[in-house]
Coordinates of C-alpha atoms in Angstrom, one line a residue:
X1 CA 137.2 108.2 49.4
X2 CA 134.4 105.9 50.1
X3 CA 131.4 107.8 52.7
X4 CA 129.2 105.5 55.2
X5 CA 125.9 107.6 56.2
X6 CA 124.0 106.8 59.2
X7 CA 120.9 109.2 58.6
X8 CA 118.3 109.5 60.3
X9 CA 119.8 108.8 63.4
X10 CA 116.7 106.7 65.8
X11 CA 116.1 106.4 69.4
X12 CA 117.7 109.9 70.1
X13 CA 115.6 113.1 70.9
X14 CA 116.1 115.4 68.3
X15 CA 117.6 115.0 64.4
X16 CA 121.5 114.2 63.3
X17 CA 123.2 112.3 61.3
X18 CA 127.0 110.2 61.6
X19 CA 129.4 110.3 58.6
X20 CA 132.4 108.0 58.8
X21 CA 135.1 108.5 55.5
X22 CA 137.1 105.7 54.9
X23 CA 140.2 106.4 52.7
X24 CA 143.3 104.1 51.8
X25 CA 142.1 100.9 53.8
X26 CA 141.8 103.1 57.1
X27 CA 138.7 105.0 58.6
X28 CA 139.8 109.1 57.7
X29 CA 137.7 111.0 59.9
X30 CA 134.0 111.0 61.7
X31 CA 131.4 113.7 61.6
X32 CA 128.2 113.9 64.1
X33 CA 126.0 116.5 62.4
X34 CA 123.1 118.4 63.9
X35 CA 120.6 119.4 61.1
X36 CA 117.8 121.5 63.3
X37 CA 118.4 124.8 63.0
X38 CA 116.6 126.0 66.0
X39 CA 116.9 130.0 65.9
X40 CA 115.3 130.8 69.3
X41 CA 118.3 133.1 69.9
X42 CA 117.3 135.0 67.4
X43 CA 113.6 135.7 67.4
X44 CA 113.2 136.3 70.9
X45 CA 115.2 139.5 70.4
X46 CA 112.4 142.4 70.7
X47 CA 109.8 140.0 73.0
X48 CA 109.1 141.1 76.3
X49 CA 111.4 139.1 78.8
X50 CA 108.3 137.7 80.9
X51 CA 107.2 135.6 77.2
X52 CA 110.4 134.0 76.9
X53 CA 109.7 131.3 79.5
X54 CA 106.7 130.0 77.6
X55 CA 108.5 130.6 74.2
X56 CA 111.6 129.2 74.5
X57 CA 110.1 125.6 76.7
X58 CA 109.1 124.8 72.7
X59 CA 112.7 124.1 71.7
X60 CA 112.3 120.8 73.2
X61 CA 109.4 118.2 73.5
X62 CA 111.3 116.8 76.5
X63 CA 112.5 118.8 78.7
X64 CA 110.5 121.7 77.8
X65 CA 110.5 122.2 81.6
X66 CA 114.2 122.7 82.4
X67 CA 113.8 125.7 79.1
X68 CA 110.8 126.9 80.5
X69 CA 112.6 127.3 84.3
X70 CA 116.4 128.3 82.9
X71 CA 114.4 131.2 81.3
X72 CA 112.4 131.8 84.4
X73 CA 116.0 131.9 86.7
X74 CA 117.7 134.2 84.2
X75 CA 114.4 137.0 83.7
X76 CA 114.7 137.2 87.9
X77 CA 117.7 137.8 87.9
X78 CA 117.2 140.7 84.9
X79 CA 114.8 142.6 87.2
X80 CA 116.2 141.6 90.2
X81 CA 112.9 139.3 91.2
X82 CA 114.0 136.8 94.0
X83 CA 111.0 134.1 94.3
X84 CA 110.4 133.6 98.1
X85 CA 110.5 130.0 99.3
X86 CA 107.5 128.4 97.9
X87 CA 107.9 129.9 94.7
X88 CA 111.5 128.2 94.9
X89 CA 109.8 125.0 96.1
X90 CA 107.1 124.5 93.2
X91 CA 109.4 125.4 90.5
X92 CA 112.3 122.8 92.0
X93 CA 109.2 120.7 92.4
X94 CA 108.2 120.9 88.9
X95 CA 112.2 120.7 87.4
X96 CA 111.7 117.1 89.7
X97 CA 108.9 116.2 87.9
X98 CA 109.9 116.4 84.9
X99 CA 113.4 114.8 85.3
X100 CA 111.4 111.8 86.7
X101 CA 109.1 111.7 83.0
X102 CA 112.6 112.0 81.2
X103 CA 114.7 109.6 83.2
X104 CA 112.2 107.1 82.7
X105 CA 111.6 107.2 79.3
X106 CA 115.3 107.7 78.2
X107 CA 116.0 104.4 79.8
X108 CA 112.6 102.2 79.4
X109 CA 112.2 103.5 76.4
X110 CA 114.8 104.3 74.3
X111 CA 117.9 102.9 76.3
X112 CA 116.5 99.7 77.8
X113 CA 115.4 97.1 74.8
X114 CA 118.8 97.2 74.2
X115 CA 119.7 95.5 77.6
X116 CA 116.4 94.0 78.3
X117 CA 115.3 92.3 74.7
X118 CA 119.5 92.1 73.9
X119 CA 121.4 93.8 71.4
X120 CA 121.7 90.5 69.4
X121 CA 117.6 90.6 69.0
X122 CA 116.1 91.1 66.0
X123 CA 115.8 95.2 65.9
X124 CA 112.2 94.9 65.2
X125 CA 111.8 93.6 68.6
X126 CA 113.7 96.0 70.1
X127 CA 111.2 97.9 71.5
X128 CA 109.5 98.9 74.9
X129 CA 106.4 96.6 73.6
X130 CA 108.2 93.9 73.7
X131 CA 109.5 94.9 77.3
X132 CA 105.8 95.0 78.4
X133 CA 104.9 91.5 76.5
X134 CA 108.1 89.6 78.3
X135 CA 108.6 92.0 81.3
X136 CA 105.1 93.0 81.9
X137 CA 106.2 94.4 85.7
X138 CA 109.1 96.5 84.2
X139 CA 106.6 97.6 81.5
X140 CA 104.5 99.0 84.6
X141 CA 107.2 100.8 86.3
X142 CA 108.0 102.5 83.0
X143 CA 104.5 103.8 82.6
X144 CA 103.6 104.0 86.0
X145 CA 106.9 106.2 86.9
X146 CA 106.8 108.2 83.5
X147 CA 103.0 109.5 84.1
X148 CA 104.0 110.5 87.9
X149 CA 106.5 112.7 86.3
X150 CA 104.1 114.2 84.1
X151 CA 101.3 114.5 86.9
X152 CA 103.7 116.7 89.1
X153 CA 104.7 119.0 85.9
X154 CA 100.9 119.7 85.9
X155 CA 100.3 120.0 89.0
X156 CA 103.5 122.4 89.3
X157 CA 103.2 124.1 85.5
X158 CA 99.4 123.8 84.8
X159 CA 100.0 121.7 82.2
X160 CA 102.2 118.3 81.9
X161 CA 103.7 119.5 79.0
X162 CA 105.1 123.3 78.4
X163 CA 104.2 124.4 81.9
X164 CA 103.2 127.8 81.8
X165 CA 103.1 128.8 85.7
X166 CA 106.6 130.3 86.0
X167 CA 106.9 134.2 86.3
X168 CA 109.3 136.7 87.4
X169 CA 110.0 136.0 90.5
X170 CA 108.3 132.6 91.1
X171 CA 105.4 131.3 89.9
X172 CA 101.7 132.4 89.3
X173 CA 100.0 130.1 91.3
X174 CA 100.5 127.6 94.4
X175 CA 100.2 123.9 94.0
X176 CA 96.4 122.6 94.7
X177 CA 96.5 121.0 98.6
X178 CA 94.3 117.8 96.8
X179 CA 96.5 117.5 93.8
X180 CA 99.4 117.7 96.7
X181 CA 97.6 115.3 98.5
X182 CA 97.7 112.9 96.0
X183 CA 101.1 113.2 94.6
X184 CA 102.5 112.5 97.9
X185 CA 100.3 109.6 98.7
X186 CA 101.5 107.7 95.7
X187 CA 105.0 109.1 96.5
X188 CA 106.5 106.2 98.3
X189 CA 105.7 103.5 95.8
X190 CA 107.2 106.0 93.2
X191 CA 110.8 105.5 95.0
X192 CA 110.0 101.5 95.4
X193 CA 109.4 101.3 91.8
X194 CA 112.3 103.7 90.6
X195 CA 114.8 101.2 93.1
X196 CA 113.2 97.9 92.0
X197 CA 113.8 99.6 88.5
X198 CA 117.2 100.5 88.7
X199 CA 118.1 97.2 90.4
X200 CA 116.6 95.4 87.3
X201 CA 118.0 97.7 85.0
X202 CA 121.6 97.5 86.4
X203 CA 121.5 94.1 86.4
X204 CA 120.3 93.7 82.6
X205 CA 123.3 96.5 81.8
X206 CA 126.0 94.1 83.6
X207 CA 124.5 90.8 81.9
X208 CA 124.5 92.3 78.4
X209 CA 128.3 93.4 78.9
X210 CA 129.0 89.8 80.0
X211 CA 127.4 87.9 77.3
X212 CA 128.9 90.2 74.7
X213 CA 132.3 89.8 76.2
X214 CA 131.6 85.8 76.2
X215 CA 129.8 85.9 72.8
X216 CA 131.7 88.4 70.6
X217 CA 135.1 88.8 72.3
X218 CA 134.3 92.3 72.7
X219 CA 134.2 94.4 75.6
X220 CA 131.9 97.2 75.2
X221 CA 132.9 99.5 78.0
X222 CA 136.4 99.8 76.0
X223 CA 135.3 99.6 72.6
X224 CA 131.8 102.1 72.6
X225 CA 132.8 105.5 73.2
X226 CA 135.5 105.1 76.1
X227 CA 136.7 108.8 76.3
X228 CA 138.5 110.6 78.3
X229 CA 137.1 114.4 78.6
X230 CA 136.4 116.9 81.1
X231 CA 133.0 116.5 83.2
X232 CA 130.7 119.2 84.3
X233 CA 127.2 119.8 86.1
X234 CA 126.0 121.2 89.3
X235 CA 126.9 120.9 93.0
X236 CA 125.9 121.6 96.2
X237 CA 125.6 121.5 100.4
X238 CA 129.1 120.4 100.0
X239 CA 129.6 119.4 96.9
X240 CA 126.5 116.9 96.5
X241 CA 124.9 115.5 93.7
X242 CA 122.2 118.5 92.6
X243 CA 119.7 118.7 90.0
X244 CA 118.3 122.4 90.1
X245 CA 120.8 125.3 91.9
X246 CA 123.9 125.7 93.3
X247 CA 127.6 126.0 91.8
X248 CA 129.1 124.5 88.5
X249 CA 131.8 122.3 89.0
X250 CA 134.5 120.8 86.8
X251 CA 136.7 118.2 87.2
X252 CA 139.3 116.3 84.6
X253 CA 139.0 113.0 83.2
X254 CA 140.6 111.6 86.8
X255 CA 138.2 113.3 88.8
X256 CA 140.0 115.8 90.0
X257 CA 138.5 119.6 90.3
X258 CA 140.0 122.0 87.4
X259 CA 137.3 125.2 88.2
X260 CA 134.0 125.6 89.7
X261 CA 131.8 128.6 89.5
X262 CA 128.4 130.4 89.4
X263 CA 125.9 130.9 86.9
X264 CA 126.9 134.4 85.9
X265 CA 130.4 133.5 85.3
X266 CA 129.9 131.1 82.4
X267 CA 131.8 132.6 79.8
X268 CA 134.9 133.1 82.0
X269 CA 135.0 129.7 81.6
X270 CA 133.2 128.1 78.3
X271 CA 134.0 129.3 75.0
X272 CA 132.1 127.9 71.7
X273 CA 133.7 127.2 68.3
X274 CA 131.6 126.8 64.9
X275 CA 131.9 124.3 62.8
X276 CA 131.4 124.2 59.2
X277 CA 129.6 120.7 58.7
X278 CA 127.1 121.0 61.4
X279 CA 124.9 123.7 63.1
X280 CA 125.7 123.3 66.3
X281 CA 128.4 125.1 67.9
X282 CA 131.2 122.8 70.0
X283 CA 131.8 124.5 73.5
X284 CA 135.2 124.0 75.3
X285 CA 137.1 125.0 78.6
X286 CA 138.5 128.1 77.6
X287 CA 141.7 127.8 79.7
X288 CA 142.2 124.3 78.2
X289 CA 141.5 125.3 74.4
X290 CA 140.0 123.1 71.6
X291 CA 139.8 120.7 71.3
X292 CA 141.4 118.8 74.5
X293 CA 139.5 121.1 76.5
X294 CA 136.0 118.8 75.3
X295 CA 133.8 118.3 78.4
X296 CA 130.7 115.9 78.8
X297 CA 127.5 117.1 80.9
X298 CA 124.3 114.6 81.9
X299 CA 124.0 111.6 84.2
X300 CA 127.6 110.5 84.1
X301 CA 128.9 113.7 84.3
X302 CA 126.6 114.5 87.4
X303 CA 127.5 111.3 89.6
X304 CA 131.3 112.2 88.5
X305 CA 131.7 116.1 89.5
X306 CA 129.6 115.5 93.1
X307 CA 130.9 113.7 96.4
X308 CA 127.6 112.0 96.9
X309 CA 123.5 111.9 96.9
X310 CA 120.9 113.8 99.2
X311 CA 119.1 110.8 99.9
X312 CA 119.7 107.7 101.4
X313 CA 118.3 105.2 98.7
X314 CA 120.0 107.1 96.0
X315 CA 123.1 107.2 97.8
X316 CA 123.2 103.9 98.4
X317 CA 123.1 102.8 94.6
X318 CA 125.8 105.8 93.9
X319 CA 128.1 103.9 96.4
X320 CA 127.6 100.3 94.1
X321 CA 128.1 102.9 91.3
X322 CA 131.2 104.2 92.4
X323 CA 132.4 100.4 93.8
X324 CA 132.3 99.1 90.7
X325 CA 133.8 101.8 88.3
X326 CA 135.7 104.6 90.7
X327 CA 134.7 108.1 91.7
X328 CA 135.0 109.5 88.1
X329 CA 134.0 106.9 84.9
X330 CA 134.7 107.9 81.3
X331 CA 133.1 105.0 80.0
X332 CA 129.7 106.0 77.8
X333 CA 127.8 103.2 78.2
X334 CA 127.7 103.4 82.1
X335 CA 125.6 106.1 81.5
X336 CA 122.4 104.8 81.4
X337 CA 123.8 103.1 84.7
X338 CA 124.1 106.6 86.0
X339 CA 120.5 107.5 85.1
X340 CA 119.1 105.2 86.9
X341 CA 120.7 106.3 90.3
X342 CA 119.4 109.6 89.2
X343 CA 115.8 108.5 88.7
X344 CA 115.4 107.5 92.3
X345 CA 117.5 110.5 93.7
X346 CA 114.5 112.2 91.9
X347 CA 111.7 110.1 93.4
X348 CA 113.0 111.0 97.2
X349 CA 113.5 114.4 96.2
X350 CA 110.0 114.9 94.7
X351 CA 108.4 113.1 97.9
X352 CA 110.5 115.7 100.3
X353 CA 109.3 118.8 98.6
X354 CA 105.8 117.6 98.4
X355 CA 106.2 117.0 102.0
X356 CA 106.8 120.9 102.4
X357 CA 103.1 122.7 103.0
X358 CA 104.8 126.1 101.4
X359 CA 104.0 124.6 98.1
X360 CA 100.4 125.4 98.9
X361 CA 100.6 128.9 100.3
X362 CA 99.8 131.1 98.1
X363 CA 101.5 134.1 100.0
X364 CA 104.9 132.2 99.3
X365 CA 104.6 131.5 95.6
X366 CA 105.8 135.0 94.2
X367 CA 107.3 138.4 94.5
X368 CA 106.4 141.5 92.8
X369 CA 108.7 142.4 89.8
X370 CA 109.0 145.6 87.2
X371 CA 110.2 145.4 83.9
X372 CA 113.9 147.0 83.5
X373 CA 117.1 146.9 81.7
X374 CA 119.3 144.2 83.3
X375 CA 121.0 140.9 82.8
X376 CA 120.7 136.8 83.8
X377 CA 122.2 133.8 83.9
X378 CA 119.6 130.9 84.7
X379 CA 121.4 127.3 84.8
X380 CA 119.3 124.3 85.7
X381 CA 121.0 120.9 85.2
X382 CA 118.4 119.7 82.4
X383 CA 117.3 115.5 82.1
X384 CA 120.9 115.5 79.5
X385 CA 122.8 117.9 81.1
X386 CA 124.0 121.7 82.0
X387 CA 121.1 124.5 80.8
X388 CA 122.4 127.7 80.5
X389 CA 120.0 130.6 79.5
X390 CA 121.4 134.1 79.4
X391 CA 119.7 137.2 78.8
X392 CA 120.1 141.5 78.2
X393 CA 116.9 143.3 78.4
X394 CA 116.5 147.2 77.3
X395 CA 114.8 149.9 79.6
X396 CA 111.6 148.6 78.9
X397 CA 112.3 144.9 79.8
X398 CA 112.8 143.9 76.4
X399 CA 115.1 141.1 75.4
X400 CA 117.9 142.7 73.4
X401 CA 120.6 139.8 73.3
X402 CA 120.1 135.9 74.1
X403 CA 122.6 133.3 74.0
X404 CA 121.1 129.5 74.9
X405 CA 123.9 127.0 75.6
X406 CA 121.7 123.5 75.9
X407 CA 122.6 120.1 77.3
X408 CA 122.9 118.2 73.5
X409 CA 125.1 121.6 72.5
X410 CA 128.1 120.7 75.5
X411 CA 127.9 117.3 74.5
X412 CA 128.1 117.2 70.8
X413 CA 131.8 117.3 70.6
X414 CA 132.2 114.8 73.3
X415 CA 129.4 112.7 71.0
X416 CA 131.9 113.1 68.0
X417 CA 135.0 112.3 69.8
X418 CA 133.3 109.1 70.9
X419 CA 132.4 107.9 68.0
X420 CA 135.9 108.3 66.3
X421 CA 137.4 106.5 68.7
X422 CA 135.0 103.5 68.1
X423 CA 135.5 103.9 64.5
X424 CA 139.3 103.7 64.8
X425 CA 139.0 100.5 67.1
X426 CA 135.9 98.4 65.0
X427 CA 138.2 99.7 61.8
X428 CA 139.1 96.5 59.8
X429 CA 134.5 95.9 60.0
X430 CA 133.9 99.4 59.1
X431 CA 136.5 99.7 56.1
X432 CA 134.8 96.2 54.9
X433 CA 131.0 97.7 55.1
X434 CA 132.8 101.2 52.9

């Protein structure tokens, strides 16, 4: 059996690697294997529960914010801390903030030289200096929209990377009224730039499926990673497209709603599976078993389980979103098409909240809170997907179990699916490169 070994993996946040067995003229089978082994589980076990924000926003570089405010929703609801509405606000606020830093470097960065420079370019060119050398005005909205992101994480978390301002029961500290003041006067510009963005960046997407369809005779919206699976994220005011609370929601591969339900109830519906060549764990519906109950989480997953956007520009490019592909897409590559819509939904919602003075009041920022045996779910829809934290704490507060379900984590098996598919249909080129 001959063994093609993609390793490292580049332009993804974290470590893996692909393994594609070819055997008797045919492609055998396809592994996507995690390598980290992360073990936060584990050694926050014994750590006061109030640490564990601050401890557990290290597992990623990223989205360090979504760990550091999953933790924070799942400790309040351990000792019963409700934060009153400002505290709400500025942690929301902050989730915002760094969704905007994410989205925009996911796609400028990492997503868009593919579209931009062309697939067909020479890879060493591929890059997001050569977007700034040909494109120098897309260049700017990458930057320009990537260090807003990063300004309101600081000015929410005290720092733009692992914020540190979320407590039991909100945060420590209100949001400055100058730094306020100046994150909302560059706020509308922020939305201009994420819509002239996405309107550049959709239209590079549909020119670079075009040209490969004319060039190659390929059309990559089949070929790449065309799955059918489950989607969930969250939901709510009716079922709208939400970033930070609110009610999970699943639907099918046609759109159509198999559960929904709150934080707490997780396990009723998710179970996880180990696998022996990886050391990640594959989560599945439970009622629908392994492994047709696989289920995708992120962008796509967002625009396909809600019935619309919060705000108007958003809504409006959900609606060319949903004119062109349907209300539920199983296509991968319209992902990145997804994340744009979601990067000015982001903008507008950042420029509402900063709008609210209760960010500022440092009366409405926290509750008090005493350390006690209890138990939380905190799920925040992270920059990839669904963020589940749950936790046990003993009599003294102390974490005692901890089980971390991350965004990567429900999509790994959807990631492997994927890519066996595309191996089975680009078969007779793979078994030639074995």
């Amino acid at each position: 059996m001959a063994e093609i070994k993609i390793h490292p993996l580049t332009r993804v946040e974290g470590h893996g690697e692909v393994i594609i067995e070819v055997e008797n003229g045919e492609v055998a089978d396809v592994k996507f294997a995690v390598l980290a082994v992360r073990g936060f589980e584990k050694f926050v076990q014994g750590r006061p529960a109030e640490d564990v924000p601050y401890i557990v926003s290290r597992i990623c570089g990223i989205c360090q914010t979504a760990h550091h405010l999953a933790a924070c929703k799942a400790v309040d609801s351990c000792f019963d801390a409700e934060p009153p509405e400002g505290g709400h606000k500025i942690r929301w606020l902050m989730h915002i903030g760094n969704m905007i830093h994410s989205h925009a470097l996911h796609f400028y960065f990492l997503a868009a030289p593919d579209y931009v420079v062309g697939p067909d370019a020479d890879p060493l060119q591929r890059n997001v200096v050569k977007i700034v050398e040909d494109n120098p005005e897309v260049g700017k909205i990458a930057i320009e929209l990537r260090r807003y992101g990063q300004d309101i994480v600081e000015a929410t978390g005290g720092k733009a990377i692992h914020p540190v301002t979320g407590i039991p029961g909100g945060v420590s500290s209100p949001v400055d009224p100058e730094s306020r003041d100046d994150l909302l006067s560059r706020a509308e510009e922020m939305i201009e730039m994420a819509y002239e963005g996405a309107k550049v960046g959709i239209e590079a997407i549909k020119e670079t499926l075009e040209e490969y369809r004319e060039k190659h005779d390929i059309d990559l919206l089949e070929t790449l990673g065309n799955i059918e699976t489950y989607h969930m994220g969250l939901v709510s005011d009716g079922d709208k497209h939400e970033f930070y609370d609110g009610e999970v929601r699943v639907v099918d591969p046609n759109g159509e709603e198999v559960t929904r339900f709150e934080p707490e109830e997780y396990q009723d519906v998710i179970a996880e599976r180990t696998i022996e060549y990886s050391y990640v764990k594959h989560p599945y519906l439970k009622d629908v078993g392994y492994p047709d109950g696989i289920y995708r989480v992120g962008p796509g997953a967002r625009l396909n389980v809600c019935s619309g956007m919060k705000t108007e520009r958003a809504q409006e490019l959900y609606e060319e979103y949903v004119g062109e592909f349907g209300e539920c897409v199983n296509y991968s590559l319209t992902i990145n098409w997804a994340r744009l819509v979601e990067l000015v939904a982001a903008c507008e919602e950042a420029k509402m909240l900063l709008e609210d003075d209760v960010i500022t009041d440092e009366d409405e920022c926290k509750e008090d809170y005493e350390p006690k045996a209890g138990e939380g779910v905190g799920i925040v829809e992270a920059p990839r997907g669904t963020l589940i934290h749950h936790y046990v704490t003993d009599d003294e507060g102390r974490v005692k179990e901890a089980n971390l379900i991350v965004a990567t984590t429900h999509n790994v098996p959807a990631i492997e699916l994927a890519l066996k598919k595309t191996a089975k249909k680009l078969e007779d080129e793979i078994v030639e490169l074995a």
